[in-house]
Tab-separated table of C-alpha atoms in Angstrom:
chain	number	residue	atom	x	y	z
A	19	MET	CA	106.878	96.890	89.601
A	20	SER	CA	105.471	93.925	91.405
A	21	THR	CA	101.917	93.641	92.573
A	22	THR	CA	102.364	90.387	94.437
A	23	ARG	CA	105.815	90.490	96.036
A	24	PRO	CA	105.408	90.437	99.838
A	25	TYR	CA	108.294	92.869	100.297
A	26	SER	CA	110.486	95.035	98.179
A	27	PRO	CA	113.743	93.957	96.536
A	28	GLY	CA	116.986	93.916	98.477
A	29	ASP	CA	116.056	90.930	100.657
A	30	ARG	CA	115.118	93.128	103.613
A	31	GLY	CA	112.624	90.505	104.678
A	32	PRO	CA	109.047	91.032	105.786
A	33	GLU	CA	108.166	94.141	107.713
A	34	PRO	CA	107.629	93.547	111.426
A	35	SER	CA	104.268	95.297	111.170
A	36	GLY	CA	103.208	93.442	108.006
A	37	ALA	CA	99.512	93.088	107.405
A	38	SER	CA	98.862	91.814	110.918
A	39	GLY	CA	98.961	95.240	112.573
A	40	ALA	CA	101.706	94.069	114.927
A	41	SER	CA	104.161	96.663	116.144
A	42	GLU	CA	107.930	96.240	116.137
A	43	GLY	CA	107.735	94.422	119.451
A	44	GLY	CA	105.339	91.855	118.003
A	45	ALA	CA	102.262	92.895	119.986
A	46	PRO	CA	99.318	94.312	118.080
A	47	GLU	CA	98.957	98.068	117.998
A	48	PRO	CA	96.009	99.391	120.000
A	49	GLY	CA	92.966	99.159	117.745
A	50	ALA	CA	94.867	97.136	115.120
A	51	SER	CA	93.070	94.447	113.203
A	52	THR	CA	93.905	90.977	114.476
A	53	GLY	CA	91.470	89.000	112.371
A	54	ALA	CA	88.409	89.570	114.559
A	55	ALA	CA	86.206	92.598	114.210
A	56	ALA	CA	87.777	95.380	116.229
A	57	PRO	CA	85.560	98.009	117.813
A	58	SER	CA	85.643	101.377	116.119
A	59	ALA	CA	87.888	103.723	118.048
A	60	PRO	CA	88.786	107.370	117.570
A	61	SER	CA	91.584	107.905	115.085
A	62	VAL	CA	94.629	108.530	117.223
A	63	PRO	CA	98.182	108.405	115.897
A	64	SER	CA	100.459	105.901	117.550
A	65	GLU	CA	103.675	107.543	118.559
A	66	GLY	CA	106.823	106.772	116.622
A	67	SER	CA	110.387	107.245	117.750
A	68	PRO	CA	111.831	110.757	118.008
A	69	PRO	CA	112.788	112.247	114.615
A	70	GLY	CA	115.887	110.796	112.979
A	71	ARG	CA	116.204	107.733	115.212
A	72	GLY	CA	115.666	104.357	113.576
A	73	ARG	CA	112.353	103.131	112.266
A	74	GLN	CA	109.302	105.211	113.108
A	75	VAL	CA	105.752	103.867	112.756
A	76	ARG	CA	102.321	105.487	112.974
A	77	THR	CA	98.914	103.947	112.363
A	78	LEU	CA	95.491	105.452	111.798
A	79	ARG	CA	92.218	103.505	112.026
A	80	LEU	CA	89.953	104.503	109.142
A	81	ASP	CA	87.184	101.911	109.494
A	82	GLY	CA	83.901	103.700	110.110
A	83	GLU	CA	85.367	107.192	109.699
A	84	SER	CA	83.981	109.727	107.246
A	85	GLY	CA	86.137	111.897	104.995
A	86	VAL	CA	88.916	109.311	105.031
A	87	VAL	CA	91.004	110.745	102.166
A	88	PRO	CA	91.563	114.182	103.768
A	89	LEU	CA	91.876	112.497	107.170
A	90	ALA	CA	94.637	110.219	105.828
A	91	ARG	CA	96.410	113.136	104.129
A	92	ASP	CA	96.327	115.258	107.307
A	93	PHE	CA	97.594	112.335	109.387
A	94	THR	CA	100.408	111.747	106.877
A	95	ARG	CA	101.287	115.448	106.775
A	96	GLN	CA	101.571	115.473	110.598
A	97	ALA	CA	103.886	112.449	110.451
A	98	LEU	CA	106.040	114.122	107.775
A	99	TYR	CA	106.414	117.163	110.036
A	100	ALA	CA	107.282	114.963	113.020
A	101	TRP	CA	109.832	113.016	110.962
A	102	GLY	CA	111.529	116.118	109.545
A	103	TRP	CA	110.345	115.822	105.923
A	104	LEU	CA	108.372	119.038	106.380
A	105	PRO	CA	108.814	121.946	106.349
A	106	ALA	CA	110.802	121.231	103.210
A	107	ALA	CA	114.310	122.631	103.113
A	108	GLY	CA	114.433	122.558	99.312
A	109	ALA	CA	112.657	121.598	96.122
A	110	ASP	CA	113.676	117.902	96.307
A	111	GLN	CA	112.394	117.520	99.855
A	112	ARG	CA	109.160	119.354	99.011
A	113	ALA	CA	108.625	117.117	95.955
A	114	ALA	CA	109.268	113.967	98.028
A	115	ALA	CA	106.710	115.031	100.662
A	116	GLU	CA	104.141	115.887	97.963
A	117	ASP	CA	104.702	112.469	96.359
A	118	VAL	CA	104.029	110.754	99.694
A	119	LEU	CA	100.800	112.722	100.172
A	120	LEU	CA	99.672	111.934	96.618
A	121	VAL	CA	100.350	108.201	96.977
A	122	VAL	CA	98.451	108.098	100.304
A	123	SER	CA	95.527	109.831	98.593
A	124	GLU	CA	95.559	107.363	95.698
A	125	LEU	CA	95.773	104.242	97.895
A	126	VAL	CA	92.996	105.399	100.239
A	127	THR	CA	90.815	106.514	97.312
A	128	ASN	CA	91.249	103.123	95.624
A	129	ALA	CA	90.181	101.380	98.827
A	130	CYS	CA	87.086	103.634	98.926
A	131	LEU	CA	86.169	103.030	95.283
A	132	HIS	CA	87.049	99.353	94.887
A	133	ALA	CA	87.239	97.672	98.309
A	134	GLU	CA	84.425	98.744	100.650
A	135	GLY	CA	86.630	101.442	102.190
A	136	PRO	CA	89.957	101.374	104.023
A	137	ASP	CA	90.377	99.863	107.489
A	138	GLU	CA	93.775	101.268	108.449
A	139	LEU	CA	96.679	103.393	107.231
A	140	LEU	CA	100.166	102.514	108.427
A	141	LEU	CA	103.179	104.757	107.853
A	142	ALA	CA	106.685	103.470	108.549
A	143	CYS	CA	109.794	105.557	107.988
A	144	ASP	CA	113.491	104.928	108.355
A	145	ASN	CA	116.372	107.045	107.085
A	146	LYS	CA	116.017	105.830	103.490
A	147	VAL	CA	112.437	104.726	102.782
A	148	ILE	CA	108.896	105.554	103.788
A	149	ARG	CA	106.430	102.672	103.560
A	150	LEU	CA	102.705	103.274	103.232
A	151	GLU	CA	100.178	100.492	103.875
A	152	VAL	CA	96.420	100.712	103.381
A	153	SER	CA	94.415	97.719	104.641
A	154	ASP	CA	90.904	96.964	103.409
A	155	ARG	CA	88.407	94.097	103.176
A	156	GLY	CA	88.304	93.978	99.368
A	157	ALA	CA	89.086	90.882	97.346
A	158	GLY	CA	90.149	92.663	94.146
A	159	GLN	CA	93.681	93.011	92.854
A	160	PRO	CA	94.808	96.589	92.170
A	161	ALA	CA	96.668	97.081	88.897
A	162	PRO	CA	97.595	100.019	86.693
A	163	ARG	CA	95.198	100.392	83.773
A	164	THR	CA	96.942	99.138	80.643
A	165	PRO	CA	97.369	100.786	78.284
A	166	HIS	CA	97.463	104.016	80.243
A	167	ARG	CA	95.737	106.882	78.436
A	168	ALA	CA	96.638	110.184	80.072
A	169	GLY	CA	93.774	112.096	78.431
A	170	ARG	CA	91.079	109.692	79.619
A	171	PRO	CA	89.361	110.457	82.955
A	172	GLY	CA	89.761	107.955	85.798
A	173	GLY	CA	91.969	104.914	86.129
A	174	HIS	CA	95.184	106.791	86.907
A	175	GLY	CA	95.591	105.881	90.596
A	176	MET	CA	97.770	102.784	90.405
A	177	PHE	CA	99.633	104.185	87.393
A	178	ILE	CA	100.586	107.180	89.582
A	179	VAL	CA	101.603	104.854	92.427
A	180	GLN	CA	103.713	102.765	90.044
A	181	ARG	CA	105.454	105.841	88.626
A	182	LEU	CA	106.202	107.571	91.956
A	183	CYS	CA	107.191	104.616	94.128
A	184	LEU	CA	110.308	102.499	94.411
A	185	ASP	CA	108.007	99.492	94.603
A	186	TRP	CA	104.498	98.513	95.600
A	187	GLY	CA	102.525	95.356	96.112
A	188	VAL	CA	99.709	93.531	97.841
A	189	LEU	CA	99.858	91.456	101.023
A	190	ARG	CA	97.199	88.874	101.774
A	191	VAL	CA	96.944	86.795	104.920
A	192	PRO	CA	95.666	83.239	104.283
A	193	GLY	CA	92.327	82.628	105.948
A	194	ARG	CA	91.545	86.347	106.338
A	195	ASP	CA	89.413	88.560	104.137
A	196	GLY	CA	90.930	91.622	102.566
A	197	LYS	CA	94.396	92.766	101.736
A	198	THR	CA	97.030	95.379	102.436
A	199	VAL	CA	98.260	97.474	99.534
A	200	TRP	CA	101.734	98.815	100.275
A	201	ALA	CA	104.014	101.282	98.551
A	202	GLU	CA	107.518	102.499	99.279
A	203	LEU	CA	109.053	105.841	98.391
A	204	GLY	CA	112.631	106.995	98.837
A	205	ALA	CA	113.483	109.629	101.425
A	206	PRO	CA	114.745	112.930	100.051
A	207	ALA	CA	118.512	113.230	99.778
């Protein structure tokens, strides 16, 4: 697993939304970070496409919010319902949705513990992959604790992300503070 690759293998190229907060059309999402301090706004999901049609994107501003981990999980759960991952039709689909919720929890928790808190959560889904992005102002580099010791408390977050995801990494924009930690999981079959 890479922690520095700007996008996952397969030469799909950079995501249109990237770390800039730009939507598919290239314009910034309402409330998205554009390098200047954005005013705190209520957390409102941006609408994606109807279920099953192309790439669907939702963003949630977390900067200044309290209870961000459950807020991010609830937002993600709503997106999974809207995108047809939930209610789960079978054990594989249920496991895939639970993995997505766990990875969101781990990425947001890491931003809380190690990076002054998360700024934004972005969810992007197509027919094959769901991409999760958590932006923060931290300068650190997330990495799985090596060696991993399952019986030891703490330090399991990035190990869990590494084990559950197809790939994950960190995006940094030159000249801007912070980073975006992204992870991709496969859609259920």
